């Protein structure tokens, strides 16, 4: 539908099914690549840069970035379950066997290879080690406080009608019932 400079566009997206044969072929290919990386023919970074079909990991040389924090550190519960089950048994520097997992962005099966770079044991937070995490926690708390003050201010100047029977409810913010 077109009206002057405006258009109304529709589309249908279909997610292609990945065949079992394709997954098996990719697993075999990554398995042989893992053996060559372990043998020292090339590094994991080089392999990720040239072989990975995910543009984010290809451009980052295989480094995963935590979407919640923007850093390369993950808590185990933040990892996809398939990755977490592999990483749990690994030591820093180990490369996993190839495995099939769901791509969280495209919701389809992919074959992956994971290298554990480092493992940080649980510790008390310090500014030098955990600055970004502490900064994000502070900013989130400050954001909540600003929103709370804004809502409380708007409640004073906003008229709403609360139907009979609902005025005895406990509201998150006080001042609705006047």
PDB file of C-alpha atoms in Angstrom:
ATOM      1  CA  UNK A   1       0.000   0.000   0.000  1.00  0.00           C
ATOM      2  CA  UNK A   2       1.489   3.359  -0.966  1.00  0.00           C
ATOM      3  CA  UNK A   3       0.231   6.893  -0.324  1.00  0.00           C
ATOM      4  CA  UNK A   4       2.567   9.633  -1.495  1.00  0.00           C
ATOM      5  CA  UNK A   5       5.804   9.271   0.440  1.00  0.00           C
ATOM      6  CA  UNK A   6       4.333   6.805   2.932  1.00  0.00           C
ATOM      7  CA  UNK A   7       4.324   3.056   2.459  1.00  0.00           C
ATOM      8  CA  UNK A   8       2.750   0.208   4.397  1.00  0.00           C
ATOM      9  CA  UNK A   9       5.018  -2.832   4.225  1.00  0.00           C
ATOM     10  CA  UNK A  10       4.427  -6.374   5.487  1.00  0.00           C
ATOM     11  CA  UNK A  11       6.633  -9.389   5.472  1.00  0.00           C
ATOM     12  CA  UNK A  12       6.686 -13.018   6.521  1.00  0.00           C
ATOM     13  CA  UNK A  13       9.810 -14.440   8.113  1.00  0.00           C
ATOM     14  CA  UNK A  14      10.503 -18.138   8.087  1.00  0.00           C
ATOM     15  CA  UNK A  15      13.258 -19.709  10.125  1.00  0.00           C
ATOM     16  CA  UNK A  16      14.892 -22.431   8.076  1.00  0.00           C
ATOM     17  CA  UNK A  17      15.247 -25.840   9.698  1.00  0.00           C
ATOM     18  CA  UNK A  18      18.810 -27.056  10.003  1.00  0.00           C
ATOM     19  CA  UNK A  19      19.112 -30.663   8.939  1.00  0.00           C
ATOM     20  CA  UNK A  20      20.732 -33.307  11.110  1.00  0.00           C
ATOM     21  CA  UNK A  21      23.297 -33.930   8.355  1.00  0.00           C
ATOM     22  CA  UNK A  22      24.353 -30.254   8.387  1.00  0.00           C
ATOM     23  CA  UNK A  23      24.745 -30.321  12.183  1.00  0.00           C
ATOM     24  CA  UNK A  24      26.780 -33.535  11.983  1.00  0.00           C
ATOM     25  CA  UNK A  25      29.035 -32.098   9.264  1.00  0.00           C
ATOM     26  CA  UNK A  26      29.607 -28.925  11.289  1.00  0.00           C
ATOM     27  CA  UNK A  27      30.389 -30.986  14.407  1.00  0.00           C
ATOM     28  CA  UNK A  28      32.971 -33.058  12.514  1.00  0.00           C
ATOM     29  CA  UNK A  29      34.527 -29.898  11.042  1.00  0.00           C
ATOM     30  CA  UNK A  30      34.781 -28.210  14.451  1.00  0.00           C
ATOM     31  CA  UNK A  31      36.175 -31.386  16.002  1.00  0.00           C
ATOM     32  CA  UNK A  32      39.024 -31.499  13.480  1.00  0.00           C
ATOM     33  CA  UNK A  33      39.577 -27.756  13.986  1.00  0.00           C
ATOM     34  CA  UNK A  34      39.767 -28.286  17.763  1.00  0.00           C
ATOM     35  CA  UNK A  35      42.465 -30.929  17.251  1.00  0.00           C
ATOM     36  CA  UNK A  36      44.479 -28.519  15.092  1.00  0.00           C
ATOM     37  CA  UNK A  37      44.127 -25.728  17.692  1.00  0.00           C
ATOM     38  CA  UNK A  38      45.292 -28.075  20.466  1.00  0.00           C
ATOM     39  CA  UNK A  39      48.198 -29.199  18.231  1.00  0.00           C
ATOM     40  CA  UNK A  40      49.220 -25.537  17.880  1.00  0.00           C
ATOM     41  CA  UNK A  41      48.691 -25.134  14.126  1.00  0.00           C
ATOM     42  CA  UNK A  42      46.715 -21.955  14.810  1.00  0.00           C
ATOM     43  CA  UNK A  43      45.091 -20.178  17.741  1.00  0.00           C
ATOM     44  CA  UNK A  44      41.472 -20.182  18.873  1.00  0.00           C
ATOM     45  CA  UNK A  45      41.321 -16.450  18.041  1.00  0.00           C
ATOM     46  CA  UNK A  46      42.380 -17.069  14.445  1.00  0.00           C
ATOM     47  CA  UNK A  47      39.925 -19.927  14.052  1.00  0.00           C
ATOM     48  CA  UNK A  48      37.054 -17.813  15.387  1.00  0.00           C
ATOM     49  CA  UNK A  49      37.995 -14.918  13.125  1.00  0.00           C
ATOM     50  CA  UNK A  50      38.022 -16.989   9.933  1.00  0.00           C
ATOM     51  CA  UNK A  51      35.517 -19.803  10.561  1.00  0.00           C
ATOM     52  CA  UNK A  52      32.780 -18.443  12.834  1.00  0.00           C
ATOM     53  CA  UNK A  53      29.520 -17.648  11.064  1.00  0.00           C
ATOM     54  CA  UNK A  54      28.321 -15.407  13.916  1.00  0.00           C
ATOM     55  CA  UNK A  55      29.451 -11.877  13.060  1.00  0.00           C
ATOM     56  CA  UNK A  56      29.755 -10.799  16.700  1.00  0.00           C
ATOM     57  CA  UNK A  57      32.143 -13.587  17.718  1.00  0.00           C
ATOM     58  CA  UNK A  58      33.965 -13.404  14.377  1.00  0.00           C
ATOM     59  CA  UNK A  59      34.685  -9.692  14.846  1.00  0.00           C
ATOM     60  CA  UNK A  60      35.635 -10.183  18.518  1.00  0.00           C
ATOM     61  CA  UNK A  61      37.985 -13.091  17.727  1.00  0.00           C
ATOM     62  CA  UNK A  62      35.659 -15.443  19.576  1.00  0.00           C
ATOM     63  CA  UNK A  63      35.285 -13.391  22.750  1.00  0.00           C
ATOM     64  CA  UNK A  64      31.777 -13.547  24.213  1.00  0.00           C
ATOM     65  CA  UNK A  65      30.410 -10.271  25.589  1.00  0.00           C
ATOM     66  CA  UNK A  66      27.886 -10.315  28.414  1.00  0.00           C
ATOM     67  CA  UNK A  67      24.836  -8.365  27.158  1.00  0.00           C
ATOM     68  CA  UNK A  68      23.863  -7.477  30.739  1.00  0.00           C
ATOM     69  CA  UNK A  69      27.177  -5.904  31.761  1.00  0.00           C
ATOM     70  CA  UNK A  70      29.034  -5.197  28.513  1.00  0.00           C
ATOM     71  CA  UNK A  71      32.089  -7.012  29.873  1.00  0.00           C
ATOM     72  CA  UNK A  72      33.595 -10.397  29.061  1.00  0.00           C
ATOM     73  CA  UNK A  73      32.765 -11.756  32.512  1.00  0.00           C
ATOM     74  CA  UNK A  74      29.762 -14.017  33.007  1.00  0.00           C
ATOM     75  CA  UNK A  75      28.201 -15.587  36.037  1.00  0.00           C
ATOM     76  CA  UNK A  76      27.371 -19.228  35.391  1.00  0.00           C
ATOM     77  CA  UNK A  77      23.603 -18.563  35.434  1.00  0.00           C
ATOM     78  CA  UNK A  78      24.004 -15.871  32.750  1.00  0.00           C
ATOM     79  CA  UNK A  79      25.472 -18.322  30.227  1.00  0.00           C
ATOM     80  CA  UNK A  80      23.246 -20.355  27.914  1.00  0.00           C
ATOM     81  CA  UNK A  81      22.577 -23.707  29.604  1.00  0.00           C
ATOM     82  CA  UNK A  82      24.497 -25.704  26.984  1.00  0.00           C
ATOM     83  CA  UNK A  83      27.592 -23.493  27.378  1.00  0.00           C
ATOM     84  CA  UNK A  84      27.353 -23.492  31.177  1.00  0.00           C
ATOM     85  CA  UNK A  85      27.267 -27.303  31.305  1.00  0.00           C
ATOM     86  CA  UNK A  86      30.487 -27.461  29.230  1.00  0.00           C
ATOM     87  CA  UNK A  87      32.306 -24.642  31.045  1.00  0.00           C
ATOM     88  CA  UNK A  88      31.481 -26.080  34.455  1.00  0.00           C
ATOM     89  CA  UNK A  89      33.847 -29.015  33.862  1.00  0.00           C
ATOM     90  CA  UNK A  90      36.636 -27.032  32.187  1.00  0.00           C
ATOM     91  CA  UNK A  91      39.832 -25.406  33.464  1.00  0.00           C
ATOM     92  CA  UNK A  92      41.182 -22.082  32.158  1.00  0.00           C
ATOM     93  CA  UNK A  93      42.737 -22.607  28.731  1.00  0.00           C
ATOM     94  CA  UNK A  94      40.676 -25.729  27.950  1.00  0.00           C
ATOM     95  CA  UNK A  95      38.747 -26.000  24.691  1.00  0.00           C
ATOM     96  CA  UNK A  96      35.476 -27.906  24.738  1.00  0.00           C
ATOM     97  CA  UNK A  97      34.413 -30.634  22.381  1.00  0.00           C
ATOM     98  CA  UNK A  98      32.011 -29.323  19.721  1.00  0.00           C
ATOM     99  CA  UNK A  99      28.387 -29.329  20.872  1.00  0.00           C
ATOM    100  CA  UNK A 100      24.965 -28.352  19.559  1.00  0.00           C
ATOM    101  CA  UNK A 101      23.181 -25.437  21.212  1.00  0.00           C
ATOM    102  CA  UNK A 102      20.321 -23.030  20.526  1.00  0.00           C
ATOM    103  CA  UNK A 103      21.416 -19.659  19.175  1.00  0.00           C
ATOM    104  CA  UNK A 104      19.734 -17.196  21.589  1.00  0.00           C
ATOM    105  CA  UNK A 105      19.458 -14.472  18.911  1.00  0.00           C
ATOM    106  CA  UNK A 106      18.052 -16.525  16.054  1.00  0.00           C
ATOM    107  CA  UNK A 107      16.518 -19.416  18.026  1.00  0.00           C
ATOM    108  CA  UNK A 108      18.000 -22.147  15.859  1.00  0.00           C
ATOM    109  CA  UNK A 109      20.471 -24.979  16.373  1.00  0.00           C
ATOM    110  CA  UNK A 110      24.149 -24.150  15.958  1.00  0.00           C
ATOM    111  CA  UNK A 111      27.367 -26.048  16.596  1.00  0.00           C
ATOM    112  CA  UNK A 112      29.749 -24.345  19.007  1.00  0.00           C
ATOM    113  CA  UNK A 113      33.240 -24.675  20.404  1.00  0.00           C
ATOM    114  CA  UNK A 114      34.093 -22.899  23.666  1.00  0.00           C
ATOM    115  CA  UNK A 115      37.413 -21.907  25.211  1.00  0.00           C
ATOM    116  CA  UNK A 116      37.473 -20.956  28.895  1.00  0.00           C
ATOM    117  CA  UNK A 117      39.814 -17.990  29.233  1.00  0.00           C
ATOM    118  CA  UNK A 118      39.670 -17.470  32.990  1.00  0.00           C
ATOM    119  CA  UNK A 119      37.674 -18.462  36.053  1.00  0.00           C
ATOM    120  CA  UNK A 120      37.187 -16.017  38.902  1.00  0.00           C
ATOM    121  CA  UNK A 121      36.322 -17.502  42.289  1.00  0.00           C
ATOM    122  CA  UNK A 122      33.629 -15.884  44.407  1.00  0.00           C
ATOM    123  CA  UNK A 123      35.003 -12.963  46.385  1.00  0.00           C
ATOM    124  CA  UNK A 124      34.044  -9.812  48.225  1.00  0.00           C
ATOM    125  CA  UNK A 125      33.620  -6.976  45.718  1.00  0.00           C
ATOM    126  CA  UNK A 126      36.437  -4.420  45.504  1.00  0.00           C
ATOM    127  CA  UNK A 127      36.640  -1.212  43.510  1.00  0.00           C
ATOM    128  CA  UNK A 128      39.753  -2.320  41.649  1.00  0.00           C
ATOM    129  CA  UNK A 129      38.351  -5.712  40.541  1.00  0.00           C
ATOM    130  CA  UNK A 130      34.621  -5.043  40.249  1.00  0.00           C
ATOM    131  CA  UNK A 131      34.326  -1.357  39.325  1.00  0.00           C
ATOM    132  CA  UNK A 132      31.984  -1.854  36.339  1.00  0.00           C
ATOM    133  CA  UNK A 133      29.631  -4.121  38.271  1.00  0.00           C
ATOM    134  CA  UNK A 134      29.523  -1.731  41.261  1.00  0.00           C
ATOM    135  CA  UNK A 135      28.989   1.234  38.916  1.00  0.00           C
ATOM    136  CA  UNK A 136      26.043  -0.515  37.233  1.00  0.00           C
ATOM    137  CA  UNK A 137      24.512  -1.417  40.597  1.00  0.00           C
ATOM    138  CA  UNK A 138      24.818   2.209  41.748  1.00  0.00           C
ATOM    139  CA  UNK A 139      23.352   3.566  38.506  1.00  0.00           C
ATOM    140  CA  UNK A 140      20.418   1.126  38.671  1.00  0.00           C
ATOM    141  CA  UNK A 141      19.701   2.155  42.272  1.00  0.00           C
ATOM    142  CA  UNK A 142      19.953   5.874  41.400  1.00  0.00           C
ATOM    143  CA  UNK A 143      17.642   5.331  38.384  1.00  0.00           C
ATOM    144  CA  UNK A 144      15.039   3.645  40.623  1.00  0.00           C
ATOM    145  CA  UNK A 145      15.216   6.504  43.116  1.00  0.00           C
ATOM    146  CA  UNK A 146      14.764   9.151  40.387  1.00  0.00           C
ATOM    147  CA  UNK A 147      11.763   7.289  38.944  1.00  0.00           C
ATOM    148  CA  UNK A 148      10.258   6.890  42.423  1.00  0.00           C
ATOM    149  CA  UNK A 149      10.544  10.640  43.108  1.00  0.00           C
ATOM    150  CA  UNK A 150       9.082  11.443  39.673  1.00  0.00           C
ATOM    151  CA  UNK A 151       6.105   9.125  40.243  1.00  0.00           C
ATOM    152  CA  UNK A 152       5.470  10.528  43.734  1.00  0.00           C
ATOM    153  CA  UNK A 153       5.533  14.051  42.278  1.00  0.00           C
ATOM    154  CA  UNK A 154       3.136  13.075  39.456  1.00  0.00           C
ATOM    155  CA  UNK A 155       0.737  11.419  41.925  1.00  0.00           C
ATOM    156  CA  UNK A 156       0.253  14.792  43.642  1.00  0.00           C
ATOM    157  CA  UNK A 157      -0.820  16.455  40.372  1.00  0.00           C
ATOM    158  CA  UNK A 158      -2.672  13.593  38.695  1.00  0.00           C
ATOM    159  CA  UNK A 159      -6.351  12.866  39.096  1.00  0.00           C
ATOM    160  CA  UNK A 160      -7.455   9.266  38.956  1.00  0.00           C
ATOM    161  CA  UNK A 161     -10.688   7.619  39.920  1.00  0.00           C
ATOM    162  CA  UNK A 162     -10.426   4.477  41.973  1.00  0.00           C
ATOM    163  CA  UNK A 163     -13.580   2.392  41.800  1.00  0.00           C
ATOM    164  CA  UNK A 164     -15.354   1.330  44.973  1.00  0.00           C
ATOM    165  CA  UNK A 165     -13.794  -1.730  46.510  1.00  0.00           C
ATOM    166  CA  UNK A 166     -10.311  -0.954  45.175  1.00  0.00           C
ATOM    167  CA  UNK A 167      -9.601   1.964  47.506  1.00  0.00           C
ATOM    168  CA  UNK A 168      -8.625  -0.398  50.331  1.00  0.00           C
ATOM    169  CA  UNK A 169      -5.855  -1.975  48.232  1.00  0.00           C
ATOM    170  CA  UNK A 170      -2.235  -1.508  49.122  1.00  0.00           C
ATOM    171  CA  UNK A 171      -0.500   0.496  46.370  1.00  0.00           C
ATOM    172  CA  UNK A 172       3.221   0.479  45.650  1.00  0.00           C
ATOM    173  CA  UNK A 173       3.259   4.278  45.884  1.00  0.00           C
ATOM    174  CA  UNK A 174       1.219   6.149  48.496  1.00  0.00           C
ATOM    175  CA  UNK A 175      -0.998   9.118  47.717  1.00  0.00           C
ATOM    176  CA  UNK A 176      -3.348   7.679  45.076  1.00  0.00           C
ATOM    177  CA  UNK A 177      -6.344   7.731  47.434  1.00  0.00           C
ATOM    178  CA  UNK A 178      -6.996  11.306  48.521  1.00  0.00           C
TER     179      UNK A 178
END
